[in-house]
Coordinates of C-alpha atoms in Angstrom, one line a residue:
M211 CA 0.0 0.0 0.0
N212 CA 1.2 3.5 -0.9
I213 CA 0.4 5.7 2.0
N214 CA 1.3 8.8 0.0
K215 CA -1.9 8.5 -2.0
F216 CA -4.0 9.6 1.0
K217 CA -4.8 13.2 1.9
Y218 CA -6.7 12.6 5.1
V219 CA -5.9 10.4 8.0
Y220 CA -8.3 9.5 10.8
F221 CA -7.2 7.9 14.0
L222 CA -9.3 5.7 16.3
G223 CA -7.5 6.0 19.6
I224 CA -5.5 9.1 18.7
G225 CA -4.5 9.8 22.3
G226 CA -2.3 6.7 22.6
I227 CA 1.4 7.5 22.7
G228 CA 2.2 5.6 19.5
M229 CA -0.9 6.8 17.7
S230 CA -0.2 10.4 18.6
A231 CA 3.3 10.2 17.2
L232 CA 1.9 8.9 13.9
A233 CA -0.7 11.7 13.9
R234 CA 2.0 14.3 14.3
Y235 CA 4.1 12.7 11.6
F236 CA 1.2 12.8 9.0
K237 CA 0.4 16.4 10.1
T238 CA 4.0 17.4 9.1
Q239 CA 3.4 15.7 5.7
G240 CA 0.6 18.2 5.0
M241 CA -2.3 15.8 5.5
E242 CA -5.6 16.6 7.3
I243 CA -5.7 14.8 10.6
G244 CA -8.5 13.9 12.9
G245 CA -9.5 11.3 15.4
Y246 CA -11.4 9.9 18.3
D247 CA -10.3 9.1 21.8
K248 CA -12.1 7.9 24.9
V249 CA -11.0 10.8 27.1
S250 CA -9.4 14.2 26.8
K251 CA -5.9 14.3 28.4
P252 CA -2.8 16.5 28.2
L253 CA -1.6 14.7 25.1
T254 CA -4.8 15.1 23.2
K255 CA -5.0 18.8 24.2
E256 CA -1.5 19.2 22.7
L257 CA -2.6 17.6 19.5
E258 CA -5.6 19.9 19.3
K259 CA -3.3 22.9 19.8
E260 CA -1.4 21.6 16.8
G261 CA -4.5 21.8 14.6
I262 CA -5.7 18.2 14.9
I263 CA -9.5 17.6 15.1
I264 CA -10.5 15.3 18.0
H265 CA -13.7 14.3 19.7
Y266 CA -14.4 12.1 22.7
E267 CA -17.7 10.3 22.0
D268 CA -18.0 7.1 20.0
E269 CA -20.5 8.5 17.5
P270 CA -20.1 8.3 13.7
N271 CA -22.1 11.5 13.3
L272 CA -19.3 13.4 15.0
I273 CA -16.7 12.3 12.4
P274 CA -15.9 15.5 10.5
S275 CA -17.2 15.8 7.0
I276 CA -13.7 16.1 5.4
F277 CA -13.3 12.4 6.2
T278 CA -16.8 11.1 5.4
E279 CA -16.9 13.0 2.1
N280 CA -13.4 11.8 0.9
K281 CA -13.6 8.1 1.5
K282 CA -11.1 7.1 -1.2
S283 CA -8.5 9.7 0.0
T284 CA -8.9 8.8 3.7
L285 CA -6.8 6.3 5.6
V286 CA -8.2 5.1 8.9
I287 CA -5.6 4.0 11.5
V288 CA -6.8 1.9 14.5
T289 CA -5.1 1.0 17.7
P290 CA -5.6 -2.6 19.1
A291 CA -7.2 -1.0 22.2
I292 CA -10.3 -0.2 20.1
P293 CA -13.0 -3.0 20.7
S294 CA -14.7 -4.7 17.8
H295 CA -18.1 -3.3 18.7
H296 CA -16.9 0.3 18.4
K297 CA -19.4 2.3 16.4
E298 CA -17.0 4.4 14.5
L299 CA -14.8 1.4 13.6
N300 CA -17.9 -0.4 12.3
F301 CA -18.9 2.7 10.3
F302 CA -15.6 2.7 8.5
H303 CA -15.7 -1.1 7.9
D304 CA -19.3 -0.9 6.6
N305 CA -18.5 1.9 4.2
G306 CA -15.3 0.4 2.7
Y307 CA -12.6 2.7 4.0
T308 CA -9.0 1.7 4.0
I309 CA -8.3 0.6 7.6
R310 CA -4.8 -0.3 8.9
K311 CA -3.3 -1.0 12.3
R312 CA -0.9 1.5 13.7
S313 CA 1.9 -1.1 13.5
E314 CA 1.3 -1.8 9.8
V315 CA 1.6 1.9 9.0
L316 CA 4.8 2.3 11.0
G317 CA 6.2 -0.7 9.1
L318 CA 5.3 1.1 5.8
I319 CA 7.0 4.3 6.9
S320 CA 10.1 2.5 8.0
K321 CA 10.4 0.4 4.8
N322 CA 12.7 2.8 2.9
K323 CA 14.7 3.8 6.0
T324 CA 17.6 2.3 7.9
C325 CA 15.4 1.1 10.8
I326 CA 16.7 0.6 14.3
A327 CA 13.9 -1.2 16.2
V328 CA 13.9 -1.3 20.0
A329 CA 11.9 -4.1 21.4
G330 CA 11.4 -5.5 24.9
T331 CA 8.8 -6.0 27.5
H332 CA 10.3 -3.1 29.4
G333 CA 13.0 -0.5 28.8
K334 CA 12.3 0.1 25.1
T335 CA 11.0 3.7 25.6
S336 CA 14.0 4.8 27.6
V337 CA 16.4 3.3 25.1
S338 CA 14.5 4.7 22.1
A339 CA 14.4 8.2 23.6
L340 CA 18.1 8.2 24.4
L341 CA 19.0 6.8 21.0
A342 CA 17.0 9.6 19.3
H343 CA 18.8 12.1 21.4
L344 CA 22.3 10.7 20.6
F345 CA 21.6 10.4 16.9
H346 CA 19.9 13.8 16.7
N347 CA 22.9 15.5 18.2
N348 CA 25.3 13.8 15.9
T349 CA 25.9 14.6 12.2
I350 CA 24.0 11.5 11.1
G351 CA 20.6 12.8 12.6
C352 CA 17.5 10.6 12.8
N353 CA 13.8 10.2 12.7
A354 CA 12.2 8.6 15.7
F355 CA 8.8 7.3 17.0
I356 CA 9.1 7.2 20.8
G357 CA 6.7 5.5 23.2
G358 CA 6.9 8.4 25.7
I359 CA 7.4 12.1 25.8
S360 CA 11.1 12.9 25.6
K361 CA 12.0 15.9 27.8
N362 CA 14.7 17.0 25.4
F363 CA 12.3 17.1 22.4
N364 CA 9.1 17.7 24.5
S365 CA 7.6 15.2 22.0
N366 CA 7.3 11.6 21.1
L367 CA 8.3 12.3 17.5
V368 CA 11.6 13.4 16.0
L369 CA 11.9 14.3 12.3
N370 CA 14.9 15.0 10.1
K371 CA 14.2 14.9 6.4
E372 CA 17.9 14.7 5.6
S373 CA 18.5 11.6 7.7
D374 CA 18.0 8.0 6.5
I375 CA 17.9 6.6 10.1
L376 CA 14.5 5.7 11.7
I377 CA 14.4 4.7 15.3
A378 CA 11.2 2.8 16.1
E379 CA 9.9 1.5 19.3
A380 CA 8.9 -2.1 18.4
D381 CA 5.8 -3.0 20.5
E382 CA 5.3 -6.7 21.2
F383 CA 1.6 -6.3 22.1
D384 CA -0.7 -7.9 19.5
R385 CA 2.6 -9.0 17.8
S386 CA 2.8 -5.5 16.3
F387 CA 6.6 -5.6 15.9
L388 CA 6.3 -8.3 13.3
Y389 CA 5.4 -5.6 10.8
L390 CA 8.9 -4.1 11.0
N391 CA 11.9 -5.2 9.0
P392 CA 14.8 -3.6 11.0
D393 CA 18.4 -3.3 10.0
M394 CA 19.2 -3.5 13.7
A395 CA 17.1 -5.0 16.5
V396 CA 17.6 -4.2 20.2
I397 CA 16.1 -6.5 22.7
T398 CA 15.9 -5.1 26.2
S399 CA 13.9 -7.9 28.0
I400 CA 11.6 -10.9 27.3
D401 CA 9.5 -11.3 30.5
P402 CA 6.1 -12.8 30.6
D403 CA 3.6 -10.1 29.7
H404 CA 0.5 -9.4 27.6
L405 CA -0.8 -12.7 28.6
D406 CA -4.1 -11.8 27.0
I407 CA -2.2 -12.2 23.7
Y408 CA 0.5 -14.7 24.6
K409 CA -0.8 -17.5 26.7
T410 CA 2.6 -18.6 28.0
H411 CA 6.1 -17.2 28.5
D412 CA 7.3 -19.6 25.8
E413 CA 4.8 -18.1 23.4
I414 CA 6.2 -14.6 23.9
K415 CA 9.7 -15.9 23.5
Q416 CA 8.7 -17.4 20.2
A417 CA 7.3 -14.1 19.0
F418 CA 10.6 -12.3 19.8
S419 CA 12.5 -15.1 18.0
E420 CA 10.2 -14.5 15.0
F421 CA 10.9 -10.7 15.3
I422 CA 14.6 -11.4 15.0
T423 CA 14.1 -13.2 11.7
K424 CA 12.8 -9.9 10.3
V425 CA 16.3 -8.3 10.7
S426 CA 17.8 -7.6 7.3
K427 CA 20.6 -9.6 5.8
N428 CA 23.9 -8.5 7.3
G429 CA 22.0 -6.6 10.0
K430 CA 22.8 -6.4 13.7
I431 CA 21.2 -7.7 17.0
L432 CA 21.9 -6.2 20.4
K433 CA 20.3 -7.9 23.3
H434 CA 20.4 -7.8 27.0
K435 CA 22.6 -10.7 28.1
N436 CA 19.7 -12.2 30.2
A437 CA 17.1 -12.0 27.4
E438 CA 16.4 -15.6 26.4
L439 CA 16.3 -15.5 22.6
I440 CA 16.5 -18.2 19.9
I441 CA 18.5 -17.0 16.9
T442 CA 18.6 -19.3 13.9
S443 CA 22.0 -20.3 12.8
N444 CA 21.4 -19.4 9.2
Q445 CA 21.0 -15.7 10.0
K446 CA 24.3 -13.9 8.9
I447 CA 24.0 -11.0 11.4
E448 CA 26.3 -9.4 13.9
R449 CA 25.3 -10.3 17.5
Y450 CA 26.1 -8.4 20.6
T451 CA 25.1 -8.4 24.3
Y452 CA 24.9 -5.6 26.8
S453 CA 24.3 -5.2 30.5
L454 CA 25.7 -3.4 33.6
E455 CA 27.8 -6.5 34.3
K456 CA 31.3 -7.4 32.9
N457 CA 30.4 -10.6 31.1
S458 CA 28.7 -8.7 28.2
D459 CA 30.1 -7.2 25.0
F460 CA 29.1 -3.7 26.1
H461 CA 29.0 -2.8 29.8
A462 CA 29.8 -0.2 32.4
E463 CA 32.8 -0.1 34.8
N464 CA 33.9 2.3 37.6
I465 CA 30.3 3.4 38.3
S466 CA 29.9 6.2 40.8
I467 CA 27.4 8.9 41.7
K468 CA 28.7 12.5 41.6
E469 CA 26.3 15.3 42.4
G470 CA 23.3 13.2 41.6
C471 CA 24.7 12.0 38.3
Y472 CA 26.2 8.7 37.3
S473 CA 29.8 8.7 36.2
F474 CA 31.1 5.6 34.5
D475 CA 33.4 4.1 31.9
F476 CA 31.7 2.5 28.8
V477 CA 33.4 -0.7 27.8
T478 CA 33.0 -1.9 24.2
P479 CA 34.5 -5.1 22.6
Y480 CA 37.2 -2.8 21.0
E481 CA 38.0 0.0 23.4
T482 CA 36.8 1.8 26.6
L483 CA 35.3 5.3 26.6
K484 CA 36.1 6.9 29.9
N485 CA 34.4 9.3 32.2
L486 CA 30.9 9.4 30.8
T487 CA 28.1 11.2 32.7
L488 CA 24.4 10.2 32.8
P489 CA 22.5 13.1 34.4
I490 CA 19.4 11.1 35.3
P491 CA 19.2 8.8 38.3
G492 CA 18.4 5.1 38.6
L493 CA 20.4 2.0 37.8
V494 CA 17.6 1.0 35.4
N495 CA 18.3 4.2 33.4
L496 CA 22.1 3.5 33.5
E497 CA 21.5 0.0 32.0
N498 CA 19.2 1.5 29.3
A499 CA 21.9 4.0 28.6
I500 CA 24.4 1.2 28.0
A501 CA 22.0 -0.2 25.3
A502 CA 21.6 3.1 23.6
L503 CA 25.4 3.9 23.7
S504 CA 26.1 0.4 22.2
V505 CA 23.9 1.2 19.2
A506 CA 25.5 4.6 18.7
Y507 CA 28.9 3.0 18.9
L508 CA 28.0 0.3 16.4
Y509 CA 26.8 3.0 14.0
N510 CA 30.1 4.8 14.4
L511 CA 28.8 8.0 15.8
D512 CA 31.5 10.4 16.8
H513 CA 32.7 9.5 20.3
S514 CA 33.0 13.1 21.6
M515 CA 29.5 13.9 20.4
I516 CA 28.2 10.7 22.1
I517 CA 29.7 11.7 25.4
N518 CA 28.6 15.3 25.2
S519 CA 25.0 14.4 24.2
L520 CA 24.7 11.8 27.0
S521 CA 25.6 14.5 29.6
K522 CA 22.7 16.6 28.3
F523 CA 20.0 13.9 28.3
E524 CA 17.0 15.0 30.4
G525 CA 15.0 11.7 30.4
I526 CA 11.4 10.8 29.6
E527 CA 8.2 11.8 31.3
R528 CA 7.1 9.1 33.7
R529 CA 10.3 7.1 33.5
F530 CA 12.0 7.5 36.9
D531 CA 10.8 11.0 36.8
I532 CA 11.8 13.0 39.9
R533 CA 8.9 15.4 40.5
L534 CA 10.0 16.8 43.9
N535 CA 13.3 16.7 45.7
R536 CA 13.7 18.4 49.0
D537 CA 16.0 17.5 52.0
N538 CA 13.1 15.8 53.8
M539 CA 10.9 14.6 50.9
L540 CA 11.4 13.0 47.5
Y541 CA 8.7 12.2 45.0
I542 CA 9.4 9.9 41.9
D543 CA 6.9 8.9 39.3
D544 CA 7.4 5.9 37.0
Y545 CA 5.6 4.0 34.3
A546 CA 6.5 0.6 35.9
H547 CA 3.5 -1.8 35.4
H548 CA 5.1 -5.2 35.2
P549 CA 6.6 -7.1 38.3
E550 CA 10.1 -7.0 36.9
E551 CA 9.9 -3.3 36.2
I552 CA 8.6 -2.6 39.7
K553 CA 11.3 -4.7 41.3
Y554 CA 14.0 -2.9 39.2
T555 CA 12.6 0.6 39.9
I556 CA 12.4 0.0 43.6
H557 CA 15.9 -1.5 43.6
S558 CA 17.2 1.6 41.9
V559 CA 15.6 3.9 44.5
R560 CA 17.0 1.7 47.3
K561 CA 20.5 1.8 45.8
M562 CA 20.4 5.6 45.8
Y563 CA 18.8 6.1 49.2
P564 CA 19.5 2.9 51.3
E565 CA 18.6 4.4 54.7
R566 CA 15.3 6.1 53.7
K567 CA 11.7 4.9 54.0
L568 CA 9.9 4.1 50.7
L569 CA 6.2 4.4 50.3
G570 CA 4.9 3.2 46.9
V571 CA 1.6 3.7 45.1
F572 CA 0.8 1.2 42.4
Q573 CA -2.1 1.1 40.0
P574 CA -2.5 -2.4 38.4
H575 CA -2.9 -2.3 34.6
L576 CA -5.3 -4.8 32.9
Y577 CA -7.4 -7.5 34.5
S578 CA -5.5 -10.2 32.6
R579 CA -2.1 -9.1 33.7
T580 CA -3.3 -8.8 37.4
K581 CA -4.9 -12.3 37.3
M582 CA -1.8 -14.0 35.8
L583 CA 0.9 -12.2 37.7
A584 CA -0.6 -11.3 41.1
P585 CA 1.9 -13.3 43.1
E586 CA 4.8 -11.7 41.2
F587 CA 3.3 -8.2 41.8
A588 CA 3.0 -8.9 45.5
Q589 CA 6.6 -10.1 45.7
S590 CA 8.0 -7.1 43.9
L591 CA 5.9 -4.6 45.9
E592 CA 7.0 -6.1 49.2
N593 CA 10.4 -4.5 48.5
L594 CA 8.7 -1.2 49.6
D595 CA 8.4 -0.2 53.3
E596 CA 4.7 0.5 52.8
A597 CA 2.3 0.2 49.8
I598 CA -0.9 1.8 48.6
I599 CA -2.7 -0.2 45.9
L600 CA -5.3 1.4 43.6
D601 CA -8.1 -0.2 41.7
I602 CA -7.2 -2.0 38.4
Y603 CA -7.1 0.2 35.3
P604 CA -8.9 -1.8 32.7
A605 CA -7.6 -0.1 29.5
R606 CA -8.9 -2.2 26.6
E607 CA -10.4 -5.0 28.8
E608 CA -13.8 -5.8 30.2
P609 CA -14.0 -6.7 33.9
M610 CA -13.2 -10.3 34.9
E611 CA -15.2 -11.9 37.6
G612 CA -13.2 -12.2 40.8
V613 CA -10.3 -10.2 39.5
T614 CA -9.6 -7.1 41.7
S615 CA -6.5 -5.5 43.2
E616 CA -7.2 -7.7 46.3
L617 CA -5.6 -10.5 44.3
I618 CA -2.3 -8.7 45.0
T619 CA -2.9 -7.2 48.4
E620 CA -4.1 -10.5 50.0
K621 CA -0.6 -11.9 49.1
M622 CA 1.3 -9.0 50.8
K623 CA 1.9 -10.0 54.4
N624 CA 5.2 -8.4 55.2
I625 CA 4.5 -4.6 54.9
P626 CA 1.6 -2.3 55.6
V627 CA -0.8 -2.1 52.6
T628 CA -3.7 0.3 52.0
L629 CA -6.3 -0.4 49.3
T630 CA -8.0 2.7 47.8
D631 CA -9.2 4.2 44.6
K632 CA -7.6 7.0 42.5
K633 CA -10.2 9.6 43.5
N634 CA -9.2 9.3 47.2
L635 CA -5.5 8.8 46.7
T636 CA -4.4 12.4 47.6
E637 CA -6.5 12.3 50.8
V638 CA -5.0 9.0 51.8
L639 CA -1.5 10.3 51.2
K640 CA -2.2 13.3 53.4
T641 CA -2.4 10.9 56.3
K642 CA 1.0 9.3 55.6
N643 CA 4.4 10.3 56.9
I644 CA 6.2 10.5 53.6
D645 CA 10.0 10.3 53.2
I646 CA 10.2 9.0 49.7
L647 CA 7.1 8.5 47.6
L648 CA 7.1 6.4 44.4
T649 CA 4.0 6.3 42.1
M650 CA 3.9 3.5 39.5
G651 CA 1.6 2.3 36.8
A652 CA 0.7 2.5 33.1
G653 CA -3.0 3.5 33.4
D654 CA -4.4 6.9 34.4
I655 CA -2.4 7.2 37.5
D656 CA -0.5 9.9 35.6
Q657 CA -3.5 12.2 36.2
T658 CA -2.7 12.2 39.9
V659 CA 0.9 13.2 39.6
K660 CA 0.4 17.0 39.5
P661 CA -2.2 17.0 42.4
I662 CA 0.2 14.8 44.5
Q663 CA 3.1 17.1 43.7
E664 CA 1.1 20.2 44.7
M665 CA -0.1 18.5 47.9
L666 CA 3.4 17.6 48.9
E667 CA 4.7 21.1 48.2
N668 CA 2.0 22.5 50.4
K669 CA 2.8 20.0 53.1
I670 CA 6.4 21.1 53.0
K671 CA 5.5 24.8 53.3
A672 CA 3.2 24.1 56.2

């Protein structure tokens, strides 16, 4: 399919982080953009400011006439989160519109580019954002679709018409990443997740192994050393590993913290780059930085530019995002929504502040994930000193009988646990003696971040 033949693009689920990046991309191509989303939020408000037409009711009569009157020139892009009974989706089906998944369209855009695809059940957004930052600040430049808002770009989209490089976050949900044909694949992790799609851990491993077969001839693979991945022997591709530990091709040595920043040496299979600085905290971010640096090194980016750019990286919204830092109170917000992510995030905080008390707020994401991984969630969350657990955020799912946040809390016996809903969270936090607060989750817990920050600032002033 030639996407250049379309003049109008309509998005079902335009407020999603991946969908909004595509909407912005097509807007820059001079196309008319519109869409539907379930709720208004900061990201959709930004899109509206950029001239994109959005409405928030599932009602075909609300679809602007420029799309309904130009059927042959309109491309409809749909996110997997849109249910099959959605009225607007069925309107487009019934009237013969060209409908494509977001992942299919991203695959088409990347087809004529040198594609670096970053995949993994966690870590891919941080790696993609830092990669985009490193390439953008080097002579090679890049285009990038990022699964989060980069603070350096204040966007999830990076464009450079002069560059052949495209950095794409490769999402394993709904096997979306299988539409990509990367020249280089980065695998950050392969943990059991999206168990509504993949019934077993082995099934998700098989999907990642299939993704690797999409890598172009003479391409490259960089994977975390602990990611279990089957690579067929007939693939003539360069293979590398990374981690924080020494038994990897790329790793860090001489790690220290200076004035809140990580200082370290970056060890490659060929040489060591000394005295690098990562200005954002968290061991999880340091390991993700090793992955991004490895790709930059393998693409022969200028070393001095790499080192200089790294020192100016500001991070991503909701990825170990320090919202408040006072002598007697620290507030960190993070997107962690899988047991491994939660464990690693908590470990990162503990490593930085070993003597302080850690109160964590977690919003479970998806009924299926909660049902399948409740024991693992409980185990990870018990690394806190105290926990507050919110109701499950359903996202694309309908409620499941007997599946509530209590599946997690009933297994947490070793620390104090409070069960509440999002609406009452700020009031509950007012009753707590807070030293370090950590909010975690991939749902709409992000809507509580600013109110919590304001409440804590008022608490300090009082």
